Amino acid sequence: ITILLEVMNTNDFAIEDTIYLDMFIARNLPKFSQYLLLSGTALHKVLAGLCNYPGGDLADDAQLSAEYLLSVYHPPDLEALMPLFQKAGFYRVLKSVYKSDKQYNKLVQCYFDDPEDREDVFDCIANCLRLRSGLTKRQIRDVQEVIEAHASDLVHLDAVKAAQAIEAYAPNLHQKFLESLPDDSELQYIYLNTVFEPKSKDAEDLKYRS
């Protein structure tokens, strides 16, 4: 592996070639960490290489490889790597880091940025704000600022879930959410109906399902 890393350098090989070596190392290091003794500098290069995958068809494989590598390699300069993860679209990696570091506002924002996982933003908001006693006032304010900035996005994603989430965890934002829908009376009605008549709404849903 050491020889391959020396030979397959970026000066002599294209990214299309080196990415496969990076993925091989990243996926095997957790399994054979007692044999693959690589320096932090080498592992940093592997991680950076994974972020610079050559095509969209390799994006998921590259991100999965990065997740494998980060399960055993903990970069001392992780914060400096975040722009690379963001550029690469490694949203699962970003969410894991933000959650671990308790950067809940960035965690919520990440769900809006991730085109494949926006529906789960409601669960994320609930998980972040459910245990408010465990958050500082600054953390709560920062999370609510992200939610407020995406008020229209949340309602258009699912007006009922949006209303339920705001009623449960940030009722002070109701006015902001309604103001985000100035030209959509239908969504305004669904939102308000969910807030003021939740029981009748549940009954309607139950009747519909049956």
Tab-separated table of C-alpha atoms in Angstrom:
chain	number	residue	atom	x	y	z
A	1	ILE	CA	0.000	0.000	0.000
A	2	THR	CA	2.831	2.385	0.860
A	3	ILE	CA	4.465	1.685	-2.501
A	4	LEU	CA	1.190	2.175	-4.342
A	5	LEU	CA	0.672	5.517	-2.629
A	6	GLU	CA	4.126	6.621	-3.705
A	7	VAL	CA	3.768	5.365	-7.274
A	8	MET	CA	0.179	6.429	-7.941
A	9	ASN	CA	0.741	10.112	-7.300
A	10	THR	CA	-1.437	12.826	-8.786
A	11	ASN	CA	1.376	13.986	-11.052
A	12	ASP	CA	1.542	10.701	-12.962
A	13	PHE	CA	-1.996	9.352	-12.593
A	14	ALA	CA	-5.399	10.861	-13.228
A	15	ILE	CA	-8.005	11.186	-10.472
A	16	GLU	CA	-10.017	8.534	-12.328
A	17	ASP	CA	-7.257	6.079	-11.368
A	18	THR	CA	-6.223	7.247	-7.904
A	19	ILE	CA	-9.808	7.362	-6.611
A	20	TYR	CA	-9.969	3.560	-6.643
A	21	LEU	CA	-6.838	3.275	-4.519
A	22	ASP	CA	-8.284	5.848	-2.106
A	23	MET	CA	-11.529	3.873	-1.838
A	24	PHE	CA	-9.650	0.593	-1.348
A	25	ILE	CA	-7.596	2.031	1.517
A	26	ALA	CA	-10.573	3.775	3.130
A	27	ARG	CA	-12.724	0.658	3.139
A	28	ASN	CA	-10.025	-1.723	4.323
A	29	LEU	CA	-8.398	0.384	7.030
A	30	PRO	CA	-11.197	-0.334	9.568
A	31	LYS	CA	-10.843	-4.072	8.902
A	32	PHE	CA	-7.056	-4.290	8.968
A	33	SER	CA	-5.925	-1.307	11.025
A	34	GLN	CA	-3.233	-3.455	12.671
A	35	TYR	CA	-1.615	-4.031	9.268
A	36	LEU	CA	-2.323	-0.793	7.385
A	37	LEU	CA	-0.080	1.555	9.323
A	38	LEU	CA	-0.367	4.848	7.454
A	39	SER	CA	0.570	8.311	8.606
A	40	GLY	CA	-1.981	11.009	9.315
A	41	THR	CA	-0.673	12.903	6.290
A	42	ALA	CA	-1.294	9.910	4.026
A	43	LEU	CA	-4.808	9.385	5.384
A	44	HIS	CA	-5.558	13.086	4.998
A	45	LYS	CA	-4.601	12.810	1.312
A	46	VAL	CA	-6.836	9.763	0.929
A	47	LEU	CA	-9.759	11.627	2.460
A	48	ALA	CA	-9.145	14.655	0.250
A	49	GLY	CA	-8.918	12.340	-2.765
A	50	LEU	CA	-12.304	10.844	-1.931
A	51	CYS	CA	-13.810	14.326	-1.865
A	52	ASN	CA	-12.471	14.957	-5.368
A	53	TYR	CA	-14.170	11.992	-7.036
A	54	PRO	CA	-14.146	12.365	-10.833
A	55	GLY	CA	-17.821	11.791	-11.663
A	56	GLY	CA	-21.307	11.723	-10.205
A	57	ASP	CA	-21.540	7.953	-10.673
A	58	LEU	CA	-18.842	7.561	-8.000
A	59	ALA	CA	-20.293	10.061	-5.517
A	60	ASP	CA	-22.064	7.548	-3.279
A	61	ASP	CA	-19.149	5.083	-3.318
A	62	ALA	CA	-16.751	7.888	-2.445
A	63	GLN	CA	-18.931	9.107	0.432
A	64	LEU	CA	-19.365	5.574	1.786
A	65	SER	CA	-15.596	5.135	1.649
A	66	ALA	CA	-15.111	8.397	3.548
A	67	GLU	CA	-17.520	7.167	6.227
A	68	TYR	CA	-15.505	3.951	6.585
A	69	LEU	CA	-12.271	5.910	6.904
A	70	LEU	CA	-13.661	8.396	9.421
A	71	SER	CA	-14.835	5.529	11.633
A	72	VAL	CA	-11.188	4.868	12.549
A	73	TYR	CA	-9.338	8.023	11.464
A	74	HIS	CA	-10.108	11.205	13.366
A	75	PRO	CA	-8.439	14.153	11.579
A	76	PRO	CA	-7.048	16.776	13.963
A	77	ASP	CA	-8.081	19.461	11.476
A	78	LEU	CA	-11.612	18.193	10.823
A	79	GLU	CA	-13.025	21.723	10.711
A	80	ALA	CA	-10.695	22.548	7.827
A	81	LEU	CA	-12.050	19.550	5.907
A	82	MET	CA	-15.682	20.630	6.163
A	83	PRO	CA	-15.569	22.797	2.997
A	84	LEU	CA	-14.290	19.741	1.105
A	85	PHE	CA	-17.184	17.624	2.392
A	86	GLN	CA	-19.637	20.380	1.465
A	87	LYS	CA	-18.232	20.752	-2.048
A	88	ALA	CA	-18.334	16.978	-2.506
A	89	GLY	CA	-21.938	16.799	-1.304
A	90	PHE	CA	-21.056	14.353	1.477
A	91	TYR	CA	-24.190	15.173	3.455
A	92	ARG	CA	-24.160	12.016	5.562
A	93	VAL	CA	-20.631	12.841	6.688
A	94	LEU	CA	-21.575	16.446	7.392
A	95	LYS	CA	-24.638	15.441	9.401
A	96	SER	CA	-22.583	13.028	11.477
A	97	VAL	CA	-19.984	15.684	12.265
A	98	TYR	CA	-22.543	18.397	13.065
A	99	LYS	CA	-24.514	16.046	15.298
A	100	SER	CA	-21.386	14.912	17.123
A	101	ASP	CA	-20.255	18.524	17.628
A	102	LYS	CA	-23.768	19.618	18.677
A	103	GLN	CA	-23.892	22.183	15.866
A	104	TYR	CA	-27.631	21.719	15.565
A	105	ASN	CA	-28.298	24.752	13.382
A	106	LYS	CA	-25.852	23.477	10.760
A	107	LEU	CA	-27.338	20.009	11.111
A	108	VAL	CA	-30.824	21.302	10.278
A	109	GLN	CA	-29.441	23.386	7.403
A	110	CYS	CA	-27.771	20.260	6.025
A	111	TYR	CA	-31.159	18.588	5.560
A	112	PHE	CA	-32.305	21.500	3.414
A	113	ASP	CA	-29.113	21.307	1.370
A	114	ASP	CA	-29.377	17.538	0.843
A	115	PRO	CA	-31.679	16.996	-2.172
A	116	GLU	CA	-32.174	13.324	-1.299
A	117	ASP	CA	-33.128	13.662	2.358
A	118	ARG	CA	-35.293	16.748	2.803
A	119	GLU	CA	-38.308	14.827	4.106
A	120	ASP	CA	-36.356	13.850	7.221
A	121	VAL	CA	-35.867	17.495	8.182
A	122	PHE	CA	-39.002	17.282	10.344
A	123	ASP	CA	-37.522	14.440	12.401
A	124	CYS	CA	-34.273	16.397	12.656
A	125	ILE	CA	-36.079	19.483	13.988
A	126	ALA	CA	-37.931	17.351	16.517
A	127	ASN	CA	-34.762	15.609	17.665
A	128	CYS	CA	-32.918	18.918	18.029
A	129	LEU	CA	-35.629	20.793	19.912
A	130	ARG	CA	-37.391	18.017	21.805
A	131	LEU	CA	-34.886	18.136	24.664
A	132	ARG	CA	-34.677	21.914	24.899
A	133	SER	CA	-33.302	21.706	28.414
A	134	GLY	CA	-30.148	20.174	26.985
A	135	LEU	CA	-29.578	23.101	24.616
A	136	THR	CA	-28.285	26.558	25.381
A	137	LYS	CA	-30.422	29.586	24.541
A	138	ARG	CA	-27.962	30.366	21.747
A	139	GLN	CA	-28.348	26.878	20.252
A	140	ILE	CA	-32.135	27.125	20.329
A	141	ARG	CA	-32.035	30.573	18.737
A	142	ASP	CA	-29.637	29.429	16.016
A	143	VAL	CA	-31.808	26.429	15.142
A	144	GLN	CA	-34.924	28.597	15.038
A	145	GLU	CA	-33.172	31.078	12.744
A	146	VAL	CA	-32.496	28.291	10.239
A	147	ILE	CA	-36.095	27.085	10.499
A	148	GLU	CA	-37.400	30.625	10.006
A	149	ALA	CA	-35.174	31.152	6.966
A	150	HIS	CA	-36.693	28.033	5.392
A	151	ALA	CA	-40.286	28.586	6.506
A	152	SER	CA	-41.671	28.534	2.976
A	153	ASP	CA	-39.596	25.466	2.075
A	154	LEU	CA	-40.954	23.561	5.075
A	155	VAL	CA	-44.594	24.373	4.368
A	156	HIS	CA	-44.274	23.520	0.676
A	157	LEU	CA	-42.575	20.283	1.635
A	158	ASP	CA	-45.449	19.246	3.906
A	159	ALA	CA	-47.800	21.861	5.336
A	160	VAL	CA	-49.280	19.522	7.957
A	161	LYS	CA	-45.935	18.305	9.275
A	162	ALA	CA	-44.598	21.856	9.242
A	163	ALA	CA	-47.515	23.132	11.311
A	164	GLN	CA	-47.237	20.226	13.751
A	165	ALA	CA	-43.499	20.734	14.194
A	166	ILE	CA	-43.745	24.479	14.751
A	167	GLU	CA	-46.695	24.111	17.130
A	168	ALA	CA	-44.758	21.546	19.170
A	169	TYR	CA	-41.289	23.078	19.203
A	170	ALA	CA	-41.340	26.729	18.090
A	171	PRO	CA	-44.850	28.238	18.323
A	172	ASN	CA	-43.309	31.701	18.372
A	173	LEU	CA	-42.585	31.225	14.658
A	174	HIS	CA	-46.196	30.727	13.521
A	175	GLN	CA	-46.541	34.300	12.295
A	176	LYS	CA	-43.305	34.060	10.312
A	177	PHE	CA	-44.522	30.871	8.656
A	178	LEU	CA	-47.832	32.414	7.630
A	179	GLU	CA	-46.028	35.484	6.310
A	180	SER	CA	-43.908	33.197	4.139
A	181	LEU	CA	-47.083	32.223	2.219
A	182	PRO	CA	-48.543	35.572	1.120
A	183	ASP	CA	-49.995	34.250	-2.149
A	184	ASP	CA	-50.965	30.718	-1.190
A	185	SER	CA	-54.270	30.715	0.669
A	186	GLU	CA	-54.643	26.936	0.343
A	187	LEU	CA	-51.421	26.215	2.194
A	188	GLN	CA	-52.285	28.892	4.743
A	189	TYR	CA	-55.599	27.141	5.378
A	190	ILE	CA	-53.978	23.697	5.742
A	191	TYR	CA	-51.390	25.150	8.107
A	192	LEU	CA	-53.932	26.980	10.293
A	193	ASN	CA	-56.372	24.076	10.251
A	194	THR	CA	-53.649	21.760	11.510
A	195	VAL	CA	-52.793	24.155	14.340
A	196	PHE	CA	-56.332	25.033	15.462
A	197	GLU	CA	-58.137	21.789	14.716
A	198	PRO	CA	-55.571	19.038	15.163
A	199	LYS	CA	-58.108	16.496	16.441
A	200	SER	CA	-60.448	16.942	13.508
A	201	LYS	CA	-57.453	16.720	11.214
A	202	ASP	CA	-56.400	13.430	12.788
A	203	ALA	CA	-59.950	12.137	12.443
A	204	GLU	CA	-60.011	13.074	8.777
A	205	ASP	CA	-56.705	11.301	8.209
A	206	LEU	CA	-57.956	8.203	10.006
A	207	LYS	CA	-61.164	8.202	7.959
A	208	TYR	CA	-59.174	8.624	4.772
A	209	ARG	CA	-56.864	5.724	5.625
A	210	SER	CA	-59.785	3.414	6.448
